[in-house]
XYZ file of C-alpha atoms in Angstrom:
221
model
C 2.623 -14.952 -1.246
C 0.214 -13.210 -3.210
C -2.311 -15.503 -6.214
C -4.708 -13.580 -8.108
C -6.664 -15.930 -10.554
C -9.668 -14.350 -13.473
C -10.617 -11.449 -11.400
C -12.949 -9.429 -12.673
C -14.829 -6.461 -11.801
C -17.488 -3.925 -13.176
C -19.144 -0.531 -12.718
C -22.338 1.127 -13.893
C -21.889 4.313 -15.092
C -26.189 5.548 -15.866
C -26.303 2.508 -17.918
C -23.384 1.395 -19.012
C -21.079 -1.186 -17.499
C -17.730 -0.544 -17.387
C -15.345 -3.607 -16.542
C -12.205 -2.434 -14.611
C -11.037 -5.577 -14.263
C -11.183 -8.457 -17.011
C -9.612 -11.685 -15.692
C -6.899 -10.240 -13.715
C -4.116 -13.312 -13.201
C -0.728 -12.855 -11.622
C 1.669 -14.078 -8.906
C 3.205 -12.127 -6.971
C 6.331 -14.033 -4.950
C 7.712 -13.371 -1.192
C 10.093 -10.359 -1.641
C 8.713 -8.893 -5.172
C 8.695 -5.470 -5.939
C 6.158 -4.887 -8.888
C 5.042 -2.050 -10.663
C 1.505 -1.746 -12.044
C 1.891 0.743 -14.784
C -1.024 2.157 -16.520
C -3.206 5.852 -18.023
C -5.805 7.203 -15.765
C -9.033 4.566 -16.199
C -7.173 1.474 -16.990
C -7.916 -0.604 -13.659
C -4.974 0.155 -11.563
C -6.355 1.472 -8.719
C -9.534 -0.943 -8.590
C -6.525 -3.670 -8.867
C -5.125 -1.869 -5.507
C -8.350 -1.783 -4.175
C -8.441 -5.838 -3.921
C -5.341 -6.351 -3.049
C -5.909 -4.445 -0.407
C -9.250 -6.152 0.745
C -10.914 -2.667 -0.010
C -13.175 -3.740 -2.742
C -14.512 -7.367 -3.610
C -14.308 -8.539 -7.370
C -17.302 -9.748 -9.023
C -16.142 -13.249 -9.789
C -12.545 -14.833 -9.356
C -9.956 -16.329 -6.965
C -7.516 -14.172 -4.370
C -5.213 -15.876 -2.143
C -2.746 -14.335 0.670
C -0.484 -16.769 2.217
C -2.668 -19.459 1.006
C -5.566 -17.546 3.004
C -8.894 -17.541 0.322
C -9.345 -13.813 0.721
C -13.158 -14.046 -0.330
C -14.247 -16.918 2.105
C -12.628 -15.418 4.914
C -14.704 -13.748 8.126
C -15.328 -10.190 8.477
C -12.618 -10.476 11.995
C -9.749 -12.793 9.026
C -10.197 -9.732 6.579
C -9.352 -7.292 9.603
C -6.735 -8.936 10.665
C -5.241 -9.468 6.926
C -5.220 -5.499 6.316
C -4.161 -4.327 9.887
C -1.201 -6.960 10.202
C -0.722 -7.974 6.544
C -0.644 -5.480 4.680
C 0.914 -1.581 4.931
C -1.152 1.584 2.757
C 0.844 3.895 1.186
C -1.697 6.665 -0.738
C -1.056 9.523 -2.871
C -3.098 11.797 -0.667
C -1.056 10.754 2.142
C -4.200 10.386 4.845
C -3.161 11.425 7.794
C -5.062 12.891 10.568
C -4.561 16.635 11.287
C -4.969 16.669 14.358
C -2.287 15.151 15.446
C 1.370 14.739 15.777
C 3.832 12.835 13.140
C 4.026 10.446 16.103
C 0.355 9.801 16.516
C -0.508 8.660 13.452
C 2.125 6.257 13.049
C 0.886 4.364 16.205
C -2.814 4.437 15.196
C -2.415 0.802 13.586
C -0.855 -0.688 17.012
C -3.638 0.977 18.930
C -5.960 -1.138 17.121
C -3.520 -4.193 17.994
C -4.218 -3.234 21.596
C -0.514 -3.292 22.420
C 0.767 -1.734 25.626
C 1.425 1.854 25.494
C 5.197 1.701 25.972
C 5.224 -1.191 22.988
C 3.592 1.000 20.536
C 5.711 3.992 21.193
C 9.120 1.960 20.693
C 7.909 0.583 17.968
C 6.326 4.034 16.337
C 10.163 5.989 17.308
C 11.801 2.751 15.498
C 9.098 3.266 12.092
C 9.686 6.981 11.954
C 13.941 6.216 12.534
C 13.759 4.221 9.401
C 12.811 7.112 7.293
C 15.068 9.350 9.160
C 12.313 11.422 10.621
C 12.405 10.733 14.382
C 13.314 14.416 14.878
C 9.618 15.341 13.246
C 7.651 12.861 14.982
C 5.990 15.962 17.681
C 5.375 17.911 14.147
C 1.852 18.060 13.129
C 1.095 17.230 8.901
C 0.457 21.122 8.322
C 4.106 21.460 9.729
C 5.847 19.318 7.477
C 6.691 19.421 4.011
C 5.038 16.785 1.256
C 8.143 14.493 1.608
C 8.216 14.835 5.077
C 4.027 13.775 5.361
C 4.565 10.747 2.986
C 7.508 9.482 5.142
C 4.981 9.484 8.427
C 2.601 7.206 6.369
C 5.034 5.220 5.234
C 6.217 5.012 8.716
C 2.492 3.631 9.408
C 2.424 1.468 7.040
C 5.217 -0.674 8.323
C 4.899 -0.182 12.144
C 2.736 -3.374 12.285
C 5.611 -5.122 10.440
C 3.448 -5.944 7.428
C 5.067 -8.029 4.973
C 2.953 -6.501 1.842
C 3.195 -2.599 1.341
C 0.877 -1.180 -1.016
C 1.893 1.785 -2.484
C -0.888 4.219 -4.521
C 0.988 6.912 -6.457
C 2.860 7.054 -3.437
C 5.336 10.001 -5.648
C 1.880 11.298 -7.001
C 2.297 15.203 -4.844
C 5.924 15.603 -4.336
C 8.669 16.766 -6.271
C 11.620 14.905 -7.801
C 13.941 14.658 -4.681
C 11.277 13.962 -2.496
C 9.925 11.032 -5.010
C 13.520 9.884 -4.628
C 13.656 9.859 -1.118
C 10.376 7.662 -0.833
C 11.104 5.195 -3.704
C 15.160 5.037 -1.722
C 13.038 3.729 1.062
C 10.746 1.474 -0.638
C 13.783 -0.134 -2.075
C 15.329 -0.011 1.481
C 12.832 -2.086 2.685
C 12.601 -4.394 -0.308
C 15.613 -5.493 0.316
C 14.743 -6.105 4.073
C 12.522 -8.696 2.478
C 9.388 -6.567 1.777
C 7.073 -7.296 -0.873
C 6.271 -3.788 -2.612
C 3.547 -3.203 -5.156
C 3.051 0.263 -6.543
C 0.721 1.791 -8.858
C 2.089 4.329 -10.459
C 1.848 6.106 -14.294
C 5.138 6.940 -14.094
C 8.118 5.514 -15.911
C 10.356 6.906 -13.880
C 8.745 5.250 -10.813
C 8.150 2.170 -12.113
C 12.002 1.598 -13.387
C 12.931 0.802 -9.540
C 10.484 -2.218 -9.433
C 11.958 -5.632 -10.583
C 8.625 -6.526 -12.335
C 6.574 -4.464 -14.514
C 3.358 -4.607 -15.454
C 0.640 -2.365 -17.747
C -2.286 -2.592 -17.299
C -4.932 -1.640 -20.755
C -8.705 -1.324 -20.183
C -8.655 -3.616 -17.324
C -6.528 -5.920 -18.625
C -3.194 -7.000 -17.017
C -0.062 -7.508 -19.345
C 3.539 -8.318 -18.042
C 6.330 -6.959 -19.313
């Protein structure tokens, strides 16, 4: 599904370039659920960042579904994040202004579905992480937990079939970490592919695949 071949990318920091990536290879199979392990500064989230077609490397080879990420149009790239790919952040990033609901149909609305399509389809998203009974709650009424199950509820209302998860337990407490990684491996086993970034062990033991990264360098484990 997902080939990542020698990427590499760098920063200046005053003068100083900083490489956050250094030849970054790895496959990543239909159905995987990987964990990118690694300290604060070692590459992880840059990694996220072009696997998400938020950032382009300075030199190497991406491929989606045998799509060449890098020689695609502006209107491919669009359509790769909106319909391939779900965001899951730390930060959760929802809009406060409106309801539980709302937000989860924001990626449809950009589909241009019909109106009654999106809101099945946004009622369905918020059912599978038992939160249906929120979904007229704004974020300011709900509880961390509670906000990171409406994002990941947007994340996989487009029926993506890459989730990208970012810390995703980063702000919650235990149970609430629980409950989200329970779903992640819910939907793994629906046939997701799930990456997460994460610095914690504890997260990372529910992946299948593990891998540290070191100074912008990836190592499998």
């Amino acid at each position: 599904m997902i080939e990542v071949k020698n990427i590499c990318k760098s920063y200046f920091l005053g003068n100083e370039e900083v490489y956050a990536l250094k030849n970054v290879t790895f496959i990543v199979e239909s159905g995987d659920f990987i964990a990118v392990m690694g300290p604060s500064g070692s590459g992880k989230s840059t990694l996220m960042h072009v696997l998400g077609c938020l950032t382009v490397p300075d030199s190497g080879e991406y491929n989606i579904d045998d799509v060449d990420v890098y020689r695609a149009t502006d209107e491919k790239l669009a359509e790769i994040r909106n319909k391939k790919i779900g965001f899951v952040f730390q930060s959760f990033n929802l809009l406060s202004k409106l309801t539980a609901i709302e937000n989860v149909e924001l990626p449809l609305i950009y589909r241009g579905l019909k109106r009654k399509e999106i809101h099945e389809k946004s009622i369905q998203a918020l059912d599978l992480v038992n939160l249906s009974d929120r979904m007229h709650f704004k974020p300011k009424e709900l509880s961390g937990g509670q906000q990171q199950k409406v994002a990941i509820a947007r994340a996989i209302v487009g029926e993506p079939d890459i989730i990208l998860a970012d810390e995703p337990t980063g702000n919650l407490d235990s149970k609430s970490g629980k409950d989200i990684m329970n779903i992640l491996i819910q939907l793994n086993s629906q046939g997701k592919t799930i990456i997460v970034i994460t610095h914690d062990l504890t997260v990372a033991q529910y992946a299948k695949r593990i891998m540290k990264m070191i100074d912008g360098e990836l190592h499998e484990e």
